[in-house]
Structure formats: structure tokens, C-alpha cells
Backbone atoms as SQL, in Angstrom:
CREATE TABLE atoms (id INTEGER PRIMARY KEY, chain TEXT, resi INTEGER, resn TEXT, atom TEXT, x REAL, y REAL, z REAL);
INSERT INTO atoms VALUES
  (1, 'A', 1, 'MET', 'N', 24.242, 142.043, 25.865),
  (2, 'A', 1, 'MET', 'CA', 23.748, 142.523, 24.610),
  (3, 'A', 1, 'MET', 'C', 24.949, 142.933, 23.777),
  (4, 'A', 2, 'SER', 'N', 25.005, 142.459, 22.524),
  (5, 'A', 2, 'SER', 'CA', 26.142, 142.767, 21.672),
  (6, 'A', 2, 'SER', 'C', 25.828, 143.994, 20.841),
  (7, 'A', 3, 'SER', 'N', 26.776, 144.873, 20.811),
  (8, 'A', 3, 'SER', 'CA', 26.567, 146.081, 20.008),
  (9, 'A', 3, 'SER', 'C', 27.559, 146.069, 18.860),
  (10, 'A', 4, 'ILE', 'N', 27.132, 146.475, 17.704),
  (11, 'A', 4, 'ILE', 'CA', 27.984, 146.499, 16.525),
  (12, 'A', 4, 'ILE', 'C', 28.642, 147.872, 16.426),
  (13, 'A', 5, 'THR', 'N', 29.899, 147.880, 16.109),
  (14, 'A', 5, 'THR', 'CA', 30.595, 149.157, 15.969),
  (15, 'A', 5, 'THR', 'C', 30.473, 149.637, 14.532),
  (16, 'A', 6, 'ARG', 'N', 30.721, 150.932, 14.349),
  (17, 'A', 6, 'ARG', 'CA', 30.678, 151.494, 13.005),
  (18, 'A', 6, 'ARG', 'C', 31.738, 150.841, 12.109),
  (19, 'A', 7, 'ARG', 'N', 32.901, 150.607, 12.658),
  (20, 'A', 7, 'ARG', 'CA', 33.991, 150.004, 11.887),
  (21, 'A', 7, 'ARG', 'C', 33.595, 148.617, 11.388),
  (22, 'A', 8, 'ARG', 'N', 32.973, 147.820, 12.270),
  (23, 'A', 8, 'ARG', 'CA', 32.571, 146.474, 11.874),
  (24, 'A', 8, 'ARG', 'C', 31.444, 146.527, 10.851),
  (25, 'A', 9, 'ALA', 'N', 30.508, 147.428, 11.008),
  (26, 'A', 9, 'ALA', 'CA', 29.402, 147.560, 10.064),
  (27, 'A', 9, 'ALA', 'C', 29.924, 147.952, 8.683),
  (28, 'A', 10, 'LEU', 'N', 30.894, 148.881, 8.628),
  (29, 'A', 10, 'LEU', 'CA', 31.462, 149.291, 7.341),
  (30, 'A', 10, 'LEU', 'C', 32.260, 148.154, 6.710),
  (31, 'A', 11, 'GLY', 'N', 32.952, 147.376, 7.522),
  (32, 'A', 11, 'GLY', 'CA', 33.721, 146.242, 7.000),
  (33, 'A', 11, 'GLY', 'C', 32.826, 145.198, 6.370),
  (34, 'A', 12, 'VAL', 'N', 31.690, 144.902, 7.012),
  (35, 'A', 12, 'VAL', 'CA', 30.738, 143.932, 6.474),
  (36, 'A', 12, 'VAL', 'C', 30.148, 144.459, 5.177),
  (37, 'A', 13, 'ALA', 'N', 29.798, 145.742, 5.129),
  (38, 'A', 13, 'ALA', 'CA', 29.215, 146.335, 3.930),
  (39, 'A', 13, 'ALA', 'C', 30.225, 146.326, 2.785),
  (40, 'A', 14, 'ALA', 'N', 31.490, 146.641, 3.087),
  (41, 'A', 14, 'ALA', 'CA', 32.519, 146.662, 2.050),
  (42, 'A', 14, 'ALA', 'C', 32.756, 145.250, 1.502),
  (43, 'A', 15, 'GLY', 'N', 32.759, 144.263, 2.371),
  (44, 'A', 15, 'GLY', 'CA', 32.945, 142.877, 1.936),
  (45, 'A', 15, 'GLY', 'C', 31.814, 142.417, 1.035),
  (46, 'A', 16, 'ALA', 'N', 30.585, 142.790, 1.394),
  (47, 'A', 16, 'ALA', 'CA', 29.436, 142.416, 0.576),
  (48, 'A', 16, 'ALA', 'C', 29.495, 143.100, -0.785),
  (49, 'A', 17, 'ALA', 'N', 29.911, 144.356, -0.811),
  (50, 'A', 17, 'ALA', 'CA', 30.007, 145.086, -2.077),
  (51, 'A', 17, 'ALA', 'C', 31.094, 144.473, -2.960),
  (52, 'A', 18, 'GLY', 'N', 32.208, 144.087, -2.374),
  (53, 'A', 18, 'GLY', 'CA', 33.288, 143.452, -3.135),
  (54, 'A', 18, 'GLY', 'C', 32.855, 142.116, -3.714),
  (55, 'A', 19, 'ALA', 'N', 32.125, 141.342, -2.924),
  (56, 'A', 19, 'ALA', 'CA', 31.641, 140.054, -3.398),
  (57, 'A', 19, 'ALA', 'C', 30.649, 140.236, -4.536),
  (58, 'A', 20, 'ALA', 'N', 29.782, 141.229, -4.424),
  (59, 'A', 20, 'ALA', 'CA', 28.802, 141.492, -5.477),
  (60, 'A', 20, 'ALA', 'C', 29.497, 141.924, -6.764),
  (61, 'A', 21, 'ALA', 'N', 30.530, 142.747, -6.648),
  (62, 'A', 21, 'ALA', 'CA', 31.273, 143.189, -7.830),
  (63, 'A', 21, 'ALA', 'C', 31.982, 142.009, -8.490),
  (64, 'A', 22, 'GLY', 'N', 32.548, 141.138, -7.691),
  (65, 'A', 22, 'GLY', 'CA', 33.221, 139.958, -8.225),
  (66, 'A', 22, 'GLY', 'C', 32.258, 139.048, -8.961),
  (67, 'A', 23, 'LEU', 'N', 31.065, 138.855, -8.419),
  (68, 'A', 23, 'LEU', 'CA', 30.058, 138.034, -9.089),
  (69, 'A', 23, 'LEU', 'C', 29.617, 138.666, -10.400),
  (70, 'A', 24, 'ALA', 'N', 29.486, 139.984, -10.405),
  (71, 'A', 24, 'ALA', 'CA', 29.079, 140.675, -11.622),
  (72, 'A', 24, 'ALA', 'C', 30.127, 140.507, -12.715),
  (73, 'A', 25, 'LEU', 'N', 31.404, 140.630, -12.374),
  (74, 'A', 25, 'LEU', 'CA', 32.469, 140.456, -13.358),
  (75, 'A', 25, 'LEU', 'C', 32.527, 139.016, -13.859),
  (76, 'A', 26, 'ALA', 'N', 32.330, 138.075, -12.975),
  (77, 'A', 26, 'ALA', 'CA', 32.339, 136.671, -13.372),
  (78, 'A', 26, 'ALA', 'C', 31.188, 136.385, -14.323),
  (79, 'A', 27, 'GLY', 'N', 30.041, 136.978, -14.069),
  (80, 'A', 27, 'GLY', 'CA', 28.885, 136.798, -14.946),
  (81, 'A', 27, 'GLY', 'C', 29.138, 137.375, -16.322),
  (82, 'A', 28, 'GLN', 'N', 29.786, 138.537, -16.393),
  (83, 'A', 28, 'GLN', 'CA', 30.100, 139.139, -17.682),
  (84, 'A', 28, 'GLN', 'C', 31.098, 138.283, -18.446),
  (85, 'A', 29, 'ALA', 'N', 32.075, 137.756, -17.762),
  (86, 'A', 29, 'ALA', 'CA', 33.073, 136.928, -18.423),
  (87, 'A', 29, 'ALA', 'C', 32.446, 135.650, -18.960),
  (88, 'A', 30, 'ALA', 'N', 31.527, 135.071, -18.218),
  (89, 'A', 30, 'ALA', 'CA', 30.877, 133.846, -18.652),
  (90, 'A', 30, 'ALA', 'C', 29.950, 134.106, -19.832),
  (91, 'A', 31, 'ALA', 'N', 29.344, 135.285, -19.886),
  (92, 'A', 31, 'ALA', 'CA', 28.413, 135.602, -20.958),
  (93, 'A', 31, 'ALA', 'C', 29.121, 136.033, -22.227),
  (94, 'A', 32, 'ALA', 'N', 30.380, 136.452, -22.144),
  (95, 'A', 32, 'ALA', 'CA', 31.113, 136.918, -23.322),
  (96, 'A', 32, 'ALA', 'C', 31.382, 135.745, -24.259),
  (97, 'A', 33, 'PRO', 'N', 31.169, 135.948, -25.560),
  (98, 'A', 33, 'PRO', 'CA', 31.446, 134.850, -26.501),
  (99, 'A', 33, 'PRO', 'C', 32.937, 134.585, -26.562),
  (100, 'A', 34, 'ARG', 'N', 33.284, 133.332, -26.688),
  (101, 'A', 34, 'ARG', 'CA', 34.690, 132.951, -26.738),
  (102, 'A', 34, 'ARG', 'C', 35.096, 132.685, -28.179),
  (103, 'A', 35, 'ALA', 'N', 36.257, 133.158, -28.543),
  (104, 'A', 35, 'ALA', 'CA', 36.768, 132.935, -29.890),
  (105, 'A', 35, 'ALA', 'C', 37.193, 131.482, -30.028),
  (106, 'A', 36, 'ALA', 'N', 36.907, 130.910, -31.167),
  (107, 'A', 36, 'ALA', 'CA', 37.311, 129.532, -31.424),
  (108, 'A', 36, 'ALA', 'C', 38.827, 129.487, -31.601),
  (109, 'A', 37, 'ALA', 'N', 39.463, 128.558, -30.913),
  (110, 'A', 37, 'ALA', 'CA', 40.924, 128.439, -30.965),
  (111, 'A', 37, 'ALA', 'C', 41.314, 127.375, -31.979),
  (112, 'A', 38, 'THR', 'N', 40.948, 127.584, -33.244),
  (113, 'A', 38, 'THR', 'CA', 41.269, 126.640, -34.291),
  (114, 'A', 38, 'THR', 'C', 42.573, 127.057, -34.946),
  (115, 'A', 39, 'PRO', 'N', 43.604, 126.236, -34.815),
  (116, 'A', 39, 'PRO', 'CA', 44.876, 126.611, -35.423),
  (117, 'A', 39, 'PRO', 'C', 44.779, 126.557, -36.944),
  (118, 'A', 40, 'ALA', 'N', 45.486, 127.454, -37.597),
  (119, 'A', 40, 'ALA', 'CA', 45.506, 127.483, -39.051),
  (120, 'A', 40, 'ALA', 'C', 46.289, 126.283, -39.574),
  (121, 'A', 41, 'ALA', 'N', 45.852, 125.759, -40.706),
  (122, 'A', 41, 'ALA', 'CA', 46.561, 124.645, -41.321),
  (123, 'A', 41, 'ALA', 'C', 47.922, 125.130, -41.813),
  (124, 'A', 42, 'PRO', 'N', 48.962, 124.315, -41.683),
  (125, 'A', 42, 'PRO', 'CA', 50.283, 124.730, -42.155),
  (126, 'A', 42, 'PRO', 'C', 50.289, 124.926, -43.669),
  (127, 'A', 43, 'ASP', 'N', 51.103, 125.867, -44.121),
  (128, 'A', 43, 'ASP', 'CA', 51.237, 126.123, -45.550),
  (129, 'A', 43, 'ASP', 'C', 51.946, 124.965, -46.236),
  (130, 'A', 44, 'SER', 'N', 51.590, 124.750, -47.504),
  (131, 'A', 44, 'SER', 'CA', 52.326, 123.789, -48.330),
  (132, 'A', 44, 'SER', 'C', 53.646, 124.418, -48.735),
  (133, 'A', 45, 'PHE', 'N', 54.628, 123.584, -49.025),
  (134, 'A', 45, 'PHE', 'CA', 55.918, 124.087, -49.488),
  (135, 'A', 45, 'PHE', 'C', 56.554, 123.088, -50.437),
  (136, 'A', 46, 'ASP', 'N', 57.405, 123.578, -51.308),
  (137, 'A', 46, 'ASP', 'CA', 58.163, 122.765, -52.254),
  (138, 'A', 46, 'ASP', 'C', 59.403, 123.578, -52.594),
  (139, 'A', 47, 'GLU', 'N', 60.547, 123.160, -52.078),
  (140, 'A', 47, 'GLU', 'CA', 61.776, 123.920, -52.299),
  (141, 'A', 47, 'GLU', 'C', 62.985, 123.015, -52.263),
  (142, 'A', 48, 'VAL', 'N', 64.092, 123.553, -52.730),
  (143, 'A', 48, 'VAL', 'CA', 65.376, 122.876, -52.591),
  (144, 'A', 48, 'VAL', 'C', 66.085, 123.547, -51.421),
  (145, 'A', 49, 'TYR', 'N', 66.438, 122.736, -50.425),
  (146, 'A', 49, 'TYR', 'CA', 67.117, 123.231, -49.236),
  (147, 'A', 49, 'TYR', 'C', 68.410, 122.444, -49.071),
  (148, 'A', 50, 'GLN', 'N', 69.517, 123.125, -49.075),
  (149, 'A', 50, 'GLN', 'CA', 70.844, 122.509, -48.973),
  (150, 'A', 50, 'GLN', 'C', 70.999, 121.351, -49.962),
  (151, 'A', 51, 'GLY', 'N', 70.509, 121.572, -51.181),
  (152, 'A', 51, 'GLY', 'CA', 70.641, 120.582, -52.241),
  (153, 'A', 51, 'GLY', 'C', 69.631, 119.451, -52.203),
  (154, 'A', 52, 'ARG', 'N', 68.706, 119.482, -51.262),
  (155, 'A', 52, 'ARG', 'CA', 67.693, 118.418, -51.127),
  (156, 'A', 52, 'ARG', 'C', 66.318, 118.988, -51.431),
  (157, 'A', 53, 'ARG', 'N', 65.500, 118.232, -52.163),
  (158, 'A', 53, 'ARG', 'CA', 64.133, 118.650, -52.472),
  (159, 'A', 53, 'ARG', 'C', 63.242, 118.298, -51.294),
  (160, 'A', 54, 'ILE', 'N', 62.674, 119.315, -50.652),
  (161, 'A', 54, 'ILE', 'CA', 61.729, 119.083, -49.544),
  (162, 'A', 54, 'ILE', 'C', 60.357, 119.577, -49.974),
  (163, 'A', 55, 'LYS', 'N', 59.352, 118.778, -49.674),
  (164, 'A', 55, 'LYS', 'CA', 57.964, 119.115, -50.011),
  (165, 'A', 55, 'LYS', 'C', 57.084, 118.815, -48.805),
  (166, 'A', 56, 'GLY', 'N', 56.030, 119.568, -48.691),
  (167, 'A', 56, 'GLY', 'CA', 55.071, 119.318, -47.633),
  (168, 'A', 56, 'GLY', 'C', 53.715, 119.873, -47.994),
  (169, 'A', 57, 'GLY', 'N', 52.682, 119.196, -47.541),
  (170, 'A', 57, 'GLY', 'CA', 51.318, 119.656, -47.797),
  (171, 'A', 57, 'GLY', 'C', 50.320, 118.726, -47.156),
  (172, 'A', 58, 'PRO', 'N', 49.054, 119.101, -47.232),
  (173, 'A', 58, 'PRO', 'CA', 48.004, 118.260, -46.654),
  (174, 'A', 58, 'PRO', 'C', 48.043, 116.857, -47.253),
  (175, 'A', 59, 'SER', 'N', 47.859, 115.875, -46.410),
  (176, 'A', 59, 'SER', 'CA', 47.854, 114.481, -46.834),
  (177, 'A', 59, 'SER', 'C', 46.419, 114.002, -46.946),
  (178, 'A', 60, 'HIS', 'N', 46.129, 113.356, -48.045),
  (179, 'A', 60, 'HIS', 'CA', 44.771, 112.833, -48.236),
  (180, 'A', 60, 'HIS', 'C', 44.739, 111.332, -48.017),
  (181, 'A', 61, 'SER', 'N', 45.838, 110.790, -47.553),
  (182, 'A', 61, 'SER', 'CA', 45.945, 109.362, -47.305),
  (183, 'A', 61, 'SER', 'C', 45.315, 109.013, -45.966),
  (184, 'A', 62, 'GLY', 'N', 44.726, 107.873, -45.884),
  (185, 'A', 62, 'GLY', 'CA', 44.146, 107.414, -44.624),
  (186, 'A', 62, 'GLY', 'C', 45.108, 106.571, -43.833),
  (187, 'A', 63, 'GLY', 'N', 46.356, 106.474, -44.298),
  (188, 'A', 63, 'GLY', 'CA', 47.346, 105.626, -43.642),
  (189, 'A', 63, 'GLY', 'C', 47.866, 106.223, -42.353),
  (190, 'A', 64, 'HIS', 'N', 48.919, 105.592, -41.846),
  (191, 'A', 64, 'HIS', 'CA', 49.500, 105.981, -40.560),
  (192, 'A', 64, 'HIS', 'C', 49.951, 107.445, -40.558),
  (193, 'A', 65, 'HIS', 'N', 50.680, 107.847, -41.599),
  (194, 'A', 65, 'HIS', 'CA', 51.206, 109.214, -41.620),
  (195, 'A', 65, 'HIS', 'C', 50.123, 110.241, -41.863),
  (196, 'A', 66, 'GLY', 'N', 49.012, 109.854, -42.433),
  (197, 'A', 66, 'GLY', 'CA', 47.946, 110.815, -42.681),
  (198, 'A', 66, 'GLY', 'C', 46.923, 110.841, -41.564),
  (199, 'A', 67, 'GLY', 'N', 47.118, 110.042, -40.562),
  (200, 'A', 67, 'GLY', 'CA', 46.163, 109.980, -39.461),
  (201, 'A', 67, 'GLY', 'C', 46.522, 110.935, -38.347),
  (202, 'A', 68, 'HIS', 'N', 46.450, 110.474, -37.121),
  (203, 'A', 68, 'HIS', 'CA', 46.658, 111.362, -35.977),
  (204, 'A', 68, 'HIS', 'C', 48.111, 111.822, -35.847),
  (205, 'A', 69, 'HIS', 'N', 49.063, 111.066, -36.353),
  (206, 'A', 69, 'HIS', 'CA', 50.463, 111.444, -36.161),
  (207, 'A', 69, 'HIS', 'C', 50.845, 112.684, -36.944),
  (208, 'A', 70, 'GLY', 'N', 50.533, 112.728, -38.226),
  (209, 'A', 70, 'GLY', 'CA', 50.905, 113.872, -39.037),
  (210, 'A', 70, 'GLY', 'C', 49.814, 114.912, -39.102),
  (211, 'A', 71, 'GLY', 'N', 48.706, 114.654, -38.461),
  (212, 'A', 71, 'GLY', 'CA', 47.613, 115.613, -38.507),
  (213, 'A', 71, 'GLY', 'C', 47.115, 115.819, -39.922),
  (214, 'A', 72, 'GLY', 'N', 47.278, 114.791, -40.799),
  (215, 'A', 72, 'GLY', 'CA', 46.859, 114.938, -42.172),
  (216, 'A', 72, 'GLY', 'C', 47.839, 115.747, -42.988),
  (217, 'A', 73, 'TYR', 'N', 49.117, 115.742, -42.621),
  (218, 'A', 73, 'TYR', 'CA', 50.141, 116.517, -43.301),
  (219, 'A', 73, 'TYR', 'C', 51.283, 115.583, -43.678),
  (220, 'A', 74, 'SER', 'N', 51.764, 115.687, -44.912),
  (221, 'A', 74, 'SER', 'CA', 52.819, 114.822, -45.405),
  (222, 'A', 74, 'SER', 'C', 54.052, 115.650, -45.756),
  (223, 'A', 75, 'VAL', 'N', 55.236, 115.137, -45.408),
  (224, 'A', 75, 'VAL', 'CA', 56.508, 115.792, -45.712),
  (225, 'A', 75, 'VAL', 'C', 57.411, 114.763, -46.391),
  (226, 'A', 76, 'THR', 'N', 58.095, 115.194, -47.471),
  (227, 'A', 76, 'THR', 'CA', 59.061, 114.313, -48.123),
  (228, 'A', 76, 'THR', 'C', 60.396, 115.030, -48.292),
  (229, 'A', 77, 'ILE', 'N', 61.439, 114.223, -48.306),
  (230, 'A', 77, 'ILE', 'CA', 62.794, 114.689, -48.626),
  (231, 'A', 77, 'ILE', 'C', 63.266, 113.827, -49.788),
  (232, 'A', 78, 'ASP', 'N', 63.542, 114.468, -50.920),
  (233, 'A', 78, 'ASP', 'CA', 63.954, 113.762, -52.137),
  (234, 'A', 78, 'ASP', 'C', 62.987, 112.629, -52.476),
  (235, 'A', 79, 'GLY', 'N', 61.705, 112.847, -52.259),
  (236, 'A', 79, 'GLY', 'CA', 60.672, 111.868, -52.605),
  (237, 'A', 79, 'GLY', 'C', 60.412, 110.810, -51.550),
  (238, 'A', 80, 'GLU', 'N', 61.243, 110.738, -50.529),
  (239, 'A', 80, 'GLU', 'CA', 61.025, 109.758, -49.450),
  (240, 'A', 80, 'GLU', 'C', 60.262, 110.427, -48.313),
  (241, 'A', 81, 'GLU', 'N', 59.289, 109.716, -47.796),
  (242, 'A', 81, 'GLU', 'CA', 58.461, 110.301, -46.735),
  (243, 'A', 81, 'GLU', 'C', 59.224, 110.449, -45.421),
  (244, 'A', 82, 'LEU', 'N', 59.115, 111.641, -44.854),
  (245, 'A', 82, 'LEU', 'CA', 59.635, 111.926, -43.520),
  (246, 'A', 82, 'LEU', 'C', 58.435, 111.882, -42.578),
  (247, 'A', 83, 'HIS', 'N', 58.402, 110.927, -41.686),
  (248, 'A', 83, 'HIS', 'CA', 57.268, 110.835, -40.762),
  (249, 'A', 83, 'HIS', 'C', 57.332, 111.990, -39.762),
  (250, 'A', 84, 'VAL', 'N', 56.245, 112.750, -39.732),
  (251, 'A', 84, 'VAL', 'CA', 56.169, 113.928, -38.866),
  (252, 'A', 84, 'VAL', 'C', 54.983, 113.795, -37.930),
  (253, 'A', 85, 'MET', 'N', 55.045, 114.567, -36.851),
  (254, 'A', 85, 'MET', 'CA', 53.963, 114.563, -35.877),
  (255, 'A', 85, 'MET', 'C', 53.826, 115.965, -35.302),
  (256, 'A', 86, 'GLN', 'N', 52.589, 116.404, -35.136),
  (257, 'A', 86, 'GLN', 'CA', 52.344, 117.688, -34.490),
  (258, 'A', 86, 'GLN', 'C', 52.059, 117.441, -33.017),
  (259, 'A', 87, 'ASN', 'N', 52.777, 118.164, -32.166),
  (260, 'A', 87, 'ASN', 'CA', 52.589, 118.051, -30.720),
  (261, 'A', 87, 'ASN', 'C', 51.350, 118.824, -30.281),
  (262, 'A', 88, 'ALA', 'N', 50.927, 118.593, -29.074),
  (263, 'A', 88, 'ALA', 'CA', 49.747, 119.267, -28.532),
  (264, 'A', 88, 'ALA', 'C', 49.918, 120.782, -28.468),
  (265, 'A', 89, 'ASP', 'N', 51.156, 121.253, -28.324),
  (266, 'A', 89, 'ASP', 'CA', 51.380, 122.703, -28.246),
  (267, 'A', 89, 'ASP', 'C', 51.517, 123.346, -29.622),
  (268, 'A', 90, 'GLY', 'N', 51.331, 122.568, -30.693),
  (269, 'A', 90, 'GLY', 'CA', 51.387, 123.103, -32.047),
  (270, 'A', 90, 'GLY', 'C', 52.741, 122.968, -32.717),
  (271, 'A', 91, 'THR', 'N', 53.776, 122.557, -31.990),
  (272, 'A', 91, 'THR', 'CA', 55.097, 122.370, -32.593),
  (273, 'A', 91, 'THR', 'C', 55.131, 121.054, -33.357),
  (274, 'A', 92, 'TRP', 'N', 56.161, 120.888, -34.168),
  (275, 'A', 92, 'TRP', 'CA', 56.301, 119.708, -35.012),
  (276, 'A', 92, 'TRP', 'C', 57.615, 118.997, -34.720),
  (277, 'A', 93, 'ILE', 'N', 57.590, 117.665, -34.839),
  (278, 'A', 93, 'ILE', 'CA', 58.788, 116.842, -34.706),
  (279, 'A', 93, 'ILE', 'C', 58.760, 115.785, -35.813),
  (280, 'A', 94, 'SER', 'N', 59.911, 115.156, -36.042),
  (281, 'A', 94, 'SER', 'CA', 59.984, 114.058, -37.001),
  (282, 'A', 94, 'SER', 'C', 60.769, 112.909, -36.380),
  (283, 'A', 95, 'VAL', 'N', 60.864, 111.816, -37.129),
  (284, 'A', 95, 'VAL', 'CA', 61.648, 110.689, -36.633),
  (285, 'A', 95, 'VAL', 'C', 63.130, 111.037, -36.590),
  (286, 'A', 96, 'ILE', 'N', 63.547, 112.061, -37.316),
  (287, 'A', 96, 'ILE', 'CA', 64.949, 112.472, -37.332),
  (288, 'A', 96, 'ILE', 'C', 65.271, 113.375, -36.139),
  (289, 'A', 97, 'ASN', 'N', 64.380, 114.290, -35.835),
  (290, 'A', 97, 'ASN', 'CA', 64.636, 115.245, -34.738),
  (291, 'A', 97, 'ASN', 'C', 63.505, 115.197, -33.709),
  (292, 'A', 98, 'HIS', 'N', 63.332, 114.028, -33.144),
  (293, 'A', 98, 'HIS', 'CA', 62.212, 113.781, -32.236),
  (294, 'A', 98, 'HIS', 'C', 62.250, 114.635, -30.963),
  (295, 'A', 99, 'TYR', 'N', 63.417, 115.040, -30.530),
  (296, 'A', 99, 'TYR', 'CA', 63.526, 115.786, -29.279),
  (297, 'A', 99, 'TYR', 'C', 63.805, 117.268, -29.488),
  (298, 'A', 100, 'GLU', 'N', 63.646, 117.745, -30.713),
  (299, 'A', 100, 'GLU', 'CA', 63.859, 119.155, -31.028),
  (300, 'A', 100, 'GLU', 'C', 62.642, 119.711, -31.750),
  (301, 'A', 101, 'PRO', 'N', 61.575, 120.054, -31.047),
  (302, 'A', 101, 'PRO', 'CA', 60.370, 120.559, -31.710),
  (303, 'A', 101, 'PRO', 'C', 60.626, 121.901, -32.395),
  (304, 'A', 102, 'VAL', 'N', 59.970, 122.083, -33.542),
  (305, 'A', 102, 'VAL', 'CA', 60.073, 123.317, -34.316),
  (306, 'A', 102, 'VAL', 'C', 58.665, 123.819, -34.632),
  (307, 'A', 103, 'ALA', 'N', 58.578, 125.027, -35.179),
  (308, 'A', 103, 'ALA', 'CA', 57.288, 125.698, -35.330),
  (309, 'A', 103, 'ALA', 'C', 56.441, 125.210, -36.500),
  (310, 'A', 104, 'THR', 'N', 57.056, 124.744, -37.596),
  (311, 'A', 104, 'THR', 'CA', 56.286, 124.411, -38.797),
  (312, 'A', 104, 'THR', 'C', 56.799, 123.118, -39.425),
  (313, 'A', 105, 'PRO', 'N', 55.989, 122.508, -40.299),
  (314, 'A', 105, 'PRO', 'CA', 56.476, 121.329, -41.027),
  (315, 'A', 105, 'PRO', 'C', 57.677, 121.656, -41.923),
  (316, 'A', 106, 'LYS', 'N', 57.715, 122.860, -42.507),
  (317, 'A', 106, 'LYS', 'CA', 58.870, 123.249, -43.323),
  (318, 'A', 106, 'LYS', 'C', 60.132, 123.289, -42.455),
  (319, 'A', 107, 'ALA', 'N', 60.010, 123.831, -41.247),
  (320, 'A', 107, 'ALA', 'CA', 61.154, 123.881, -40.335),
  (321, 'A', 107, 'ALA', 'C', 61.588, 122.485, -39.919),
  (322, 'A', 108, 'VAL', 'N', 60.649, 121.561, -39.763),
  (323, 'A', 108, 'VAL', 'CA', 61.018, 120.194, -39.374),
  (324, 'A', 108, 'VAL', 'C', 61.725, 119.496, -40.539),
  (325, 'A', 109, 'ALA', 'N', 61.307, 119.767, -41.777),
  (326, 'A', 109, 'ALA', 'CA', 61.983, 119.190, -42.942),
  (327, 'A', 109, 'ALA', 'C', 63.395, 119.738, -43.062),
  (328, 'A', 110, 'ARG', 'N', 63.552, 121.040, -42.889),
  (329, 'A', 110, 'ARG', 'CA', 64.881, 121.651, -42.950),
  (330, 'A', 110, 'ARG', 'C', 65.793, 121.099, -41.842),
  (331, 'A', 111, 'ALA', 'N', 65.260, 120.937, -40.641),
  (332, 'A', 111, 'ALA', 'CA', 66.055, 120.396, -39.535),
  (333, 'A', 111, 'ALA', 'C', 66.497, 118.964, -39.839),
  (334, 'A', 112, 'ALA', 'N', 65.614, 118.181, -40.473),
  (335, 'A', 112, 'ALA', 'CA', 65.967, 116.807, -40.827),
  (336, 'A', 112, 'ALA', 'C', 67.072, 116.792, -41.880),
  (337, 'A', 113, 'VAL', 'N', 66.998, 117.697, -42.867),
  (338, 'A', 113, 'VAL', 'CA', 68.050, 117.777, -43.884),
  (339, 'A', 113, 'VAL', 'C', 69.394, 118.097, -43.231),
  (340, 'A', 114, 'ARG', 'N', 69.400, 119.048, -42.323),
  (341, 'A', 114, 'ARG', 'CA', 70.655, 119.388, -41.633),
  (342, 'A', 114, 'ARG', 'C', 71.184, 118.195, -40.851),
  (343, 'A', 115, 'GLU', 'N', 70.295, 117.484, -40.170),
  (344, 'A', 115, 'GLU', 'CA', 70.710, 116.341, -39.352),
  (345, 'A', 115, 'GLU', 'C', 71.222, 115.179, -40.213),
  (346, 'A', 116, 'LEU', 'N', 70.621, 114.991, -41.382),
  (347, 'A', 116, 'LEU', 'CA', 71.038, 113.907, -42.271),
  (348, 'A', 116, 'LEU', 'C', 72.438, 114.134, -42.834),
  (349, 'A', 117, 'GLN', 'N', 72.882, 115.370, -42.937),
  (350, 'A', 117, 'GLN', 'CA', 74.226, 115.714, -43.414),
  (351, 'A', 117, 'GLN', 'C', 74.565, 115.017, -44.732),
  (352, 'A', 118, 'GLY', 'N', 73.609, 115.015, -45.658),
  (353, 'A', 118, 'GLY', 'CA', 73.831, 114.430, -46.975),
  (354, 'A', 118, 'GLY', 'C', 73.442, 112.965, -47.088),
  (355, 'A', 119, 'ALA', 'N', 73.214, 112.290, -45.990),
  (356, 'A', 119, 'ALA', 'CA', 72.815, 110.873, -46.034),
  (357, 'A', 119, 'ALA', 'C', 71.394, 110.777, -46.574),
  (358, 'A', 120, 'PRO', 'N', 71.099, 109.678, -47.280),
  (359, 'A', 120, 'PRO', 'CA', 69.728, 109.529, -47.783),
  (360, 'A', 120, 'PRO', 'C', 68.752, 109.229, -46.654),
  (361, 'A', 121, 'LEU', 'N', 67.517, 109.660, -46.845),
  (362, 'A', 121, 'LEU', 'CA', 66.460, 109.335, -45.891),
  (363, 'A', 121, 'LEU', 'C', 65.987, 107.924, -46.208),
  (364, 'A', 122, 'VAL', 'N', 66.154, 107.021, -45.280),
  (365, 'A', 122, 'VAL', 'CA', 65.766, 105.619, -45.474),
  (366, 'A', 122, 'VAL', 'C', 64.294, 105.485, -45.134),
  (367, 'A', 123, 'PRO', 'N', 63.520, 104.818, -46.000),
  (368, 'A', 123, 'PRO', 'CA', 62.089, 104.662, -45.716),
  (369, 'A', 123, 'PRO', 'C', 61.857, 103.960, -44.377),
  (370, 'A', 124, 'LEU', 'N', 60.864, 104.439, -43.654),
  (371, 'A', 124, 'LEU', 'CA', 60.509, 103.852, -42.366),
  (372, 'A', 124, 'LEU', 'C', 59.310, 102.948, -42.585),
  (373, 'A', 125, 'ASN', 'N', 59.489, 101.663, -42.392),
  (374, 'A', 125, 'ASN', 'CA', 58.404, 100.703, -42.595),
  (375, 'A', 125, 'ASN', 'C', 57.754, 100.438, -41.247),
  (376, 'A', 126, 'LEU', 'N', 56.546, 100.952, -41.053),
  (377, 'A', 126, 'LEU', 'CA', 55.852, 100.793, -39.783),
  (378, 'A', 126, 'LEU', 'C', 54.918, 99.596, -39.756),
  (379, 'A', 127, 'ALA', 'N', 54.829, 98.873, -40.846),
  (380, 'A', 127, 'ALA', 'CA', 53.911, 97.726, -40.908),
  (381, 'A', 127, 'ALA', 'C', 54.499, 96.507, -40.277);
């Protein structure tokens, strides 16, 4: 005949209570409303940076740069389009600084101006 000890009985009771508490917390977490993680649209900008006119804003074009690559955002340097892309983590890159992600489209335009070192931005023909 097996007899249960007080220590074993308390251990089983404590384990059951811990499991019940864990389930209760999980239920509360599942029932809590979740905030929508919609990133804010980048601000438009128009400035002269290191002698170059950089502009950026929402793109209404249905073309390549206004589609999934630029996230509907257009950037120009001295009137020439700088192809930009937003990464999954929210950072931005361009064809000029593809391996140096930055936080905003304005920062990507400024980084491209620095990298160009006065050279003109040559149009990129993707067709």
C-alpha cells in the first residue's frame, strides 16, 4: 500500500496552484487588446544640404519607385530621382548607400549627397 507524505502532497498542490496562476495570466494577456503597430509615414522635406537640393515626400506614382520598393515615397537630389527602399525593420537605404541603412528618407538623401562628393546623380533606368 502506497502512502503519500505531507511533503509530496504539498508539492503537488503547489505545482497545481502555479499552473493555474500561469493559465490565468496567459488568459489575461490573450484577452488584452493589442495596439496596432502601424508605423508613421515619413515627413516630407525640401532643403539644401551641402549645396544640393534634396526633396522627399509621398509618391503618388504607380511606377517602380512608388511601389513596394519606396513604400510610396519619392526622394530627389537636384531634381534627379534617388531610388530608395524601406527595409522590414523600418530603416531606409538607397542605390547609393545600399549597405548603410539609416532611420529616415531625409537621412538617406543626406548620406547619398555625402557619398556623391559633388558628382551628379545619374538617372537609374530600370526598364
